[in-house]
Short mmCIF file of C-alpha atoms (C1' of nucleotides) in Angstrom, two decimals:
data_model
loop_
_atom_site.label_atom_id
_atom_site.label_comp_id
_atom_site.label_asym_id
_atom_site.label_seq_id
_atom_site.Cartn_x
_atom_site.Cartn_y
_atom_site.Cartn_z
CA UNK A 1 69.03 26.26 56.43
CA UNK A 2 66.82 23.97 58.44
CA UNK A 3 69.56 22.63 60.70
CA UNK A 4 69.63 22.46 64.48
CA UNK A 5 70.90 25.54 66.41
CA UNK A 6 74.25 24.00 67.27
CA UNK A 7 74.95 23.10 63.65
CA UNK A 8 73.99 26.60 62.59
CA UNK A 9 76.42 28.23 65.00
CA UNK A 10 79.33 25.91 64.20
CA UNK A 11 78.64 26.24 60.49
CA UNK A 12 78.44 30.01 60.70
CA UNK A 13 81.85 30.22 62.37
CA UNK A 14 83.44 27.73 59.95
CA UNK A 15 83.98 30.57 57.47
CA UNK A 16 87.03 32.81 58.02
CA UNK A 17 85.29 35.91 56.66
CA UNK A 18 82.41 35.43 59.07
CA UNK A 19 84.78 34.85 61.99
CA UNK A 20 86.53 38.08 61.04
CA UNK A 21 83.22 39.91 60.98
CA UNK A 22 82.43 38.58 64.44
CA UNK A 23 85.85 39.70 65.65
CA UNK A 24 85.24 43.21 64.37
CA UNK A 25 81.75 43.36 65.81
CA UNK A 26 83.15 42.45 69.20
CA UNK A 27 84.89 45.84 69.11
CA UNK A 28 81.97 47.92 67.88
CA UNK A 29 78.68 47.72 66.00
CA UNK A 30 78.93 48.47 62.29
CA UNK A 31 76.85 48.82 59.15
CA UNK A 32 76.92 46.43 56.22
CA UNK A 33 78.91 48.86 54.11
CA UNK A 34 81.49 49.38 56.82
CA UNK A 35 81.82 45.65 57.34
CA UNK A 36 82.18 44.97 53.62
CA UNK A 37 84.91 47.56 53.02
CA UNK A 38 87.99 45.47 53.99
CA UNK A 39 87.08 42.47 51.83
CA UNK A 40 87.40 42.18 48.09
CA UNK A 41 83.92 40.75 47.68
CA UNK A 42 80.70 42.56 46.88
CA UNK A 43 78.47 44.11 49.52
CA UNK A 44 75.81 41.56 48.61
CA UNK A 45 78.11 38.72 49.56
CA UNK A 46 78.76 40.29 52.97
CA UNK A 47 75.02 40.81 53.38
CA UNK A 48 74.59 37.08 52.84
CA UNK A 49 77.27 36.32 55.44
CA UNK A 50 75.41 38.54 57.89
CA UNK A 51 72.21 36.65 57.18
CA UNK A 52 73.97 33.41 58.07
CA UNK A 53 75.27 34.93 61.30
CA UNK A 54 71.81 36.29 62.06
CA UNK A 55 70.12 32.92 61.47
CA UNK A 56 72.64 31.41 63.86
CA UNK A 57 71.67 34.01 66.45
CA UNK A 58 75.15 35.50 66.52
CA UNK A 59 74.18 38.99 65.39
CA UNK A 60 71.09 41.16 65.33
CA UNK A 61 70.22 44.02 63.02
CA UNK A 62 68.30 47.09 64.08
CA UNK A 63 67.06 49.91 61.89
CA UNK A 64 68.43 53.44 61.91
CA UNK A 65 67.38 55.53 58.91
CA UNK A 66 68.55 53.66 55.81
CA UNK A 67 71.33 52.02 57.79
CA UNK A 68 71.04 48.61 59.48
CA UNK A 69 73.63 48.57 62.27
CA UNK A 70 74.81 45.04 63.03
CA UNK A 71 75.23 44.04 66.65
CA UNK A 72 77.02 41.01 68.09
CA UNK A 73 74.97 38.74 70.34
CA UNK A 74 77.54 36.90 72.41
CA UNK A 75 75.13 34.75 74.39
CA UNK A 76 74.95 32.11 71.67
CA UNK A 77 78.59 31.31 72.31
CA UNK A 78 77.38 29.51 75.41
CA UNK A 79 75.71 26.87 73.28
CA UNK A 80 79.06 25.89 71.82
CA UNK A 81 81.17 26.17 74.93
CA UNK A 82 78.70 24.04 76.87
CA UNK A 83 78.82 21.33 74.21
CA UNK A 84 82.59 21.46 73.93
CA UNK A 85 83.26 21.49 77.66
CA UNK A 86 80.93 18.56 78.21
CA UNK A 87 82.86 16.21 75.97
CA UNK A 88 86.25 17.57 76.84
CA UNK A 89 85.58 16.87 80.50
CA UNK A 90 84.28 13.43 79.61
CA UNK A 91 87.42 12.67 77.62
CA UNK A 92 89.68 13.93 80.37
CA UNK A 93 87.78 11.81 82.87
CA UNK A 94 88.54 8.81 80.69
CA UNK A 95 92.26 9.58 80.78
CA UNK A 96 92.13 9.93 84.54
CA UNK A 97 90.45 6.54 84.92
CA UNK A 98 92.88 4.97 82.49
CA UNK A 99 95.72 6.28 84.62
CA UNK A 100 94.12 4.66 87.64
CA UNK A 101 93.90 1.32 85.88
CA UNK A 102 97.50 1.51 84.82
CA UNK A 103 98.55 2.43 88.34
CA UNK A 104 96.66 -0.60 89.69
CA UNK A 105 98.31 -3.10 87.36
CA UNK A 106 101.71 -1.76 86.43
CA UNK A 107 103.32 -5.17 85.95
CA UNK A 108 100.81 -6.32 83.39
CA UNK A 109 100.58 -3.21 81.25
CA UNK A 110 103.30 -0.67 81.83
CA UNK A 111 106.66 -1.38 80.23
CA UNK A 112 109.05 -1.89 83.11
CA UNK A 113 112.45 -0.25 83.04
CA UNK A 114 115.12 -2.86 82.61
CA UNK A 115 112.64 -5.41 81.34
CA UNK A 116 114.11 -7.20 78.35
CA UNK A 117 111.93 -6.84 75.31
CA UNK B 1 90.13 20.79 52.34
CA UNK B 2 92.86 23.42 52.36
CA UNK B 3 91.32 25.61 55.01
CA UNK B 4 92.88 27.00 58.18
CA UNK B 5 92.80 24.83 61.34
CA UNK B 6 90.05 26.80 63.03
CA UNK B 7 87.79 26.55 60.00
CA UNK B 8 88.42 22.82 59.82
CA UNK B 9 87.43 22.25 63.44
CA UNK B 10 84.31 24.41 63.30
CA UNK B 11 83.33 22.86 59.99
CA UNK B 12 83.89 19.34 61.29
CA UNK B 13 81.58 19.94 64.25
CA UNK B 14 78.90 21.63 62.11
CA UNK B 15 77.55 18.18 61.18
CA UNK B 16 75.23 16.48 63.71
CA UNK B 17 76.42 12.98 62.81
CA UNK B 18 80.02 14.00 63.42
CA UNK B 19 79.15 15.66 66.71
CA UNK B 20 77.41 12.45 67.74
CA UNK B 21 80.50 10.45 66.81
CA UNK B 22 82.62 12.76 68.95
CA UNK B 23 80.18 12.33 71.83
CA UNK B 24 80.43 8.57 71.61
CA UNK B 25 84.21 8.63 71.33
CA UNK B 26 84.36 10.68 74.51
CA UNK B 27 83.03 7.58 76.27
CA UNK B 28 85.27 5.00 74.62
CA UNK B 29 87.39 4.33 71.55
CA UNK B 30 85.59 2.47 68.78
CA UNK B 31 86.10 0.96 65.34
CA UNK B 32 84.56 2.26 62.15
CA UNK B 33 82.03 -0.57 62.04
CA UNK B 34 80.96 0.03 65.62
CA UNK B 35 80.61 3.73 64.99
CA UNK B 36 78.61 3.20 61.81
CA UNK B 37 76.11 0.77 63.36
CA UNK B 38 73.62 3.26 64.86
CA UNK B 39 73.24 5.32 61.69
CA UNK B 40 71.28 4.41 58.60
CA UNK B 41 74.09 5.38 56.27
CA UNK B 42 76.76 3.18 54.75
CA UNK B 43 80.05 2.42 56.47
CA UNK B 44 81.82 4.33 53.72
CA UNK B 45 79.94 7.51 54.61
CA UNK B 46 80.99 7.15 58.25
CA UNK B 47 84.55 6.53 57.14
CA UNK B 48 84.40 9.85 55.30
CA UNK B 49 83.10 11.59 58.41
CA UNK B 50 86.02 10.15 60.35
CA UNK B 51 88.42 11.47 57.74
CA UNK B 52 86.98 14.95 58.20
CA UNK B 53 87.36 14.65 61.99
CA UNK B 54 90.89 13.36 61.55
CA UNK B 55 91.87 16.21 59.21
CA UNK B 56 90.57 18.59 61.85
CA UNK B 57 92.77 16.90 64.43
CA UNK B 58 89.81 15.79 66.51
CA UNK B 59 90.45 12.06 66.24
CA UNK B 60 93.37 9.75 65.55
CA UNK B 61 93.36 6.24 64.16
CA UNK B 62 95.77 3.53 65.21
CA UNK B 63 96.12 0.09 63.72
CA UNK B 64 95.18 -3.16 65.43
CA UNK B 65 95.01 -6.12 63.05
CA UNK B 66 92.42 -5.24 60.37
CA UNK B 67 90.69 -2.88 62.76
CA UNK B 68 91.42 0.86 62.98
CA UNK B 69 90.34 1.96 66.47
CA UNK B 70 89.32 5.62 66.49
CA UNK B 71 90.45 7.77 69.39
CA UNK B 72 89.25 11.22 70.42
CA UNK B 73 91.90 13.95 70.68
CA UNK B 74 90.34 16.53 72.95
CA UNK B 75 93.21 19.02 72.85
CA UNK B 76 91.97 20.60 69.63
CA UNK B 77 88.93 21.83 71.49
CA UNK B 78 91.21 24.44 73.01
CA UNK B 79 91.59 26.12 69.61
CA UNK B 80 87.88 26.82 69.56
CA UNK B 81 87.37 27.73 73.18
CA UNK B 82 90.26 30.18 73.04
CA UNK B 83 88.80 31.87 69.99
CA UNK B 84 85.29 31.96 71.45
CA UNK B 85 86.35 33.18 74.87
CA UNK B 86 88.43 35.95 73.38
CA UNK B 87 85.55 37.59 71.57
CA UNK B 88 83.00 36.84 74.21
CA UNK B 89 85.15 38.63 76.76
CA UNK B 90 85.64 41.50 74.36
CA UNK B 91 81.91 41.81 73.78
CA UNK B 92 81.18 41.66 77.51
CA UNK B 93 83.81 44.32 78.09
CA UNK B 94 81.92 46.51 75.64
CA UNK B 95 78.70 46.07 77.57
CA UNK B 96 80.49 46.93 80.77
CA UNK B 97 81.87 50.12 79.28
CA UNK B 98 78.49 50.98 77.79
CA UNK B 99 76.98 50.62 81.23
CA UNK B 100 79.57 53.06 82.56
CA UNK B 101 78.71 55.59 79.90
CA UNK B 102 75.02 55.28 80.62
CA UNK B 103 75.68 55.67 84.33
CA UNK B 104 77.65 58.86 83.66
CA UNK B 105 74.94 60.51 81.60
CA UNK B 106 71.62 59.10 82.68
CA UNK B 107 69.60 62.21 81.83
CA UNK B 108 70.70 62.26 78.22
CA UNK B 109 70.34 58.61 77.34
CA UNK B 110 68.38 56.57 79.82
CA UNK B 111 64.58 56.78 79.67
CA UNK B 112 63.53 58.39 82.92
CA UNK B 113 60.63 57.02 84.87
CA UNK B 114 57.73 59.39 84.74
CA UNK B 115 59.14 61.25 81.79
CA UNK B 116 56.35 61.95 79.31
CA UNK B 117 57.03 60.44 75.92
"C1'" DT C 1 58.55 65.81 43.62
"C1'" DC C 2 62.89 63.33 42.13
"C1'" DC C 3 67.54 61.74 43.44
"C1'" DT C 4 70.78 59.35 46.04
"C1'" DC C 5 72.43 56.15 49.42
"C1'" DG C 6 72.33 51.83 51.91
"C1'" DT C 7 70.55 47.43 51.75
"C1'" DT C 8 68.33 43.33 50.14
"C1'" DC C 9 66.06 40.32 46.62
"C1'" DA C 10 66.35 37.35 42.40
"C1'" DA C 11 68.60 34.71 39.17
"C1'" DC C 12 72.49 32.45 37.91
"C1'" DC C 13 77.17 29.87 38.18
"C1'" DT C 14 80.66 26.94 40.19
"C1'" DC C 15 82.35 24.02 43.49
"C1'" DG C 16 82.60 21.18 47.50
"C1'" DC C 17 79.90 18.24 50.80
"C1'" DG C 18 77.37 14.22 52.12
"C1'" DG C 19 75.55 10.40 50.24
"C1'" DT C 20 75.61 6.20 47.15
"C1'" DT C 21 77.64 1.78 44.70
"C1'" DG C 22 81.46 -1.08 43.40
"C1'" DA C 23 86.04 -2.47 43.72
"C1'" DA C 24 90.52 -2.68 45.86
"C1'" DG C 25 93.85 -3.17 50.07
"C1'" DA C 26 95.42 -5.09 54.47
"C1'" DA C 27 95.65 -8.37 57.78
"C1'" DG C 28 94.15 -12.41 60.23
"C1'" DA C 29 91.76 -17.30 59.88
"C1'" DC C 30 91.57 -21.78 57.64
"C1'" DG D 1 98.10 -20.75 49.34
"C1'" DT D 2 92.57 -19.20 49.61
"C1'" DC D 3 88.82 -17.07 52.22
"C1'" DT D 4 86.87 -13.69 55.16
"C1'" DT D 5 86.62 -9.40 57.67
"C1'" DC D 6 87.39 -4.55 58.20
"C1'" DT D 7 88.43 -0.52 55.95
"C1'" DT D 8 89.36 2.74 52.34
"C1'" DC D 9 89.60 4.34 47.42
"C1'" DA D 10 87.24 5.82 43.06
"C1'" DA D 11 83.61 7.44 40.48
"C1'" DC D 12 79.36 9.36 40.43
"C1'" DC D 13 75.01 12.18 41.89
"C1'" DG D 14 72.07 15.96 44.04
"C1'" DC D 15 72.07 19.81 46.53
"C1'" DG D 16 73.32 23.75 49.10
"C1'" DA D 17 77.04 27.37 50.02
"C1'" DG D 18 79.49 31.32 48.49
"C1'" DG D 19 80.21 34.20 44.85
"C1'" DT D 20 78.62 37.26 40.94
"C1'" DT D 21 75.45 40.85 38.33
"C1'" DG D 22 71.30 43.48 37.97
"C1'" DA D 23 67.23 45.25 39.75
"C1'" DA D 24 64.14 46.63 43.45
"C1'" DC D 25 63.07 48.56 47.95
"C1'" DG D 26 63.17 52.11 51.98
"C1'" DA D 27 64.25 56.28 53.83
"C1'" DG D 28 66.35 60.66 53.98
"C1'" DG D 29 68.05 65.00 51.22
"C1'" DA D 30 67.73 68.34 47.22
#
DNA sequence: TCCTCGTTCAACCTCGCGGTTGAAGAAGAC
DNA sequence: GTCTTCTTCAACCGCGAGGTTGAACGAGGA
């Protein structure tokens, strides 16, 4: 994947299995085998999912004997929340201004009660 | 797409062009032609992007003569932020508890200053 | 040393995504 | 009515994502 960081994070979390992995890693670190156990896919498939999460910066893998404990890196969430909040605020600001406009010219725009249509 | 709502929203925002469309719609509603103008892809491709955003619940399209003004629906953002905040809090809670553990047994775990390695 | 366990690499397959072109609908404008 | 504009539908293409199997690698344990 040669996409921008934001696309990588959104794309990584667009898969339900990967979101579930993130949810479980929020509770405790785990190895690939442990993570793969609940799903009916091969360990290799889960390893690929973890690579996607790692490329997105959502998890990190250390080394501990043969095991590679997977650890959740929650800081990257900020990237998304910042993006989301920015445009949500902007959209809400629009509504607020629209309300102002409607309040300033109620006769022209707002349907008046009792006005025959 | 027959995916769950959360996957649809994350997936919809995983594309930079679609994120840009959302950013522009946060400023003002726009028609398909207006939205397509800045990009060097066909109008049909942009129409497909809008369908993805619509299926995710991020935009709605009304009818106004031949035009179909596109409107941003910011409420769906909540789906994502709720999911993100939940696991971010959980992860931060883990760090907090880990700090407590380390504070309770500093000799066993924490590297002591001046301790020969 | 050899064996076993946990993990990843390599090759392959299928399917859906983002793009194209071309045609069809929908709703004014003439 | 016909024409024009805006938009979407249909068919197609290339490519990458998610899955598989099989083999290789890395690091203890016997």
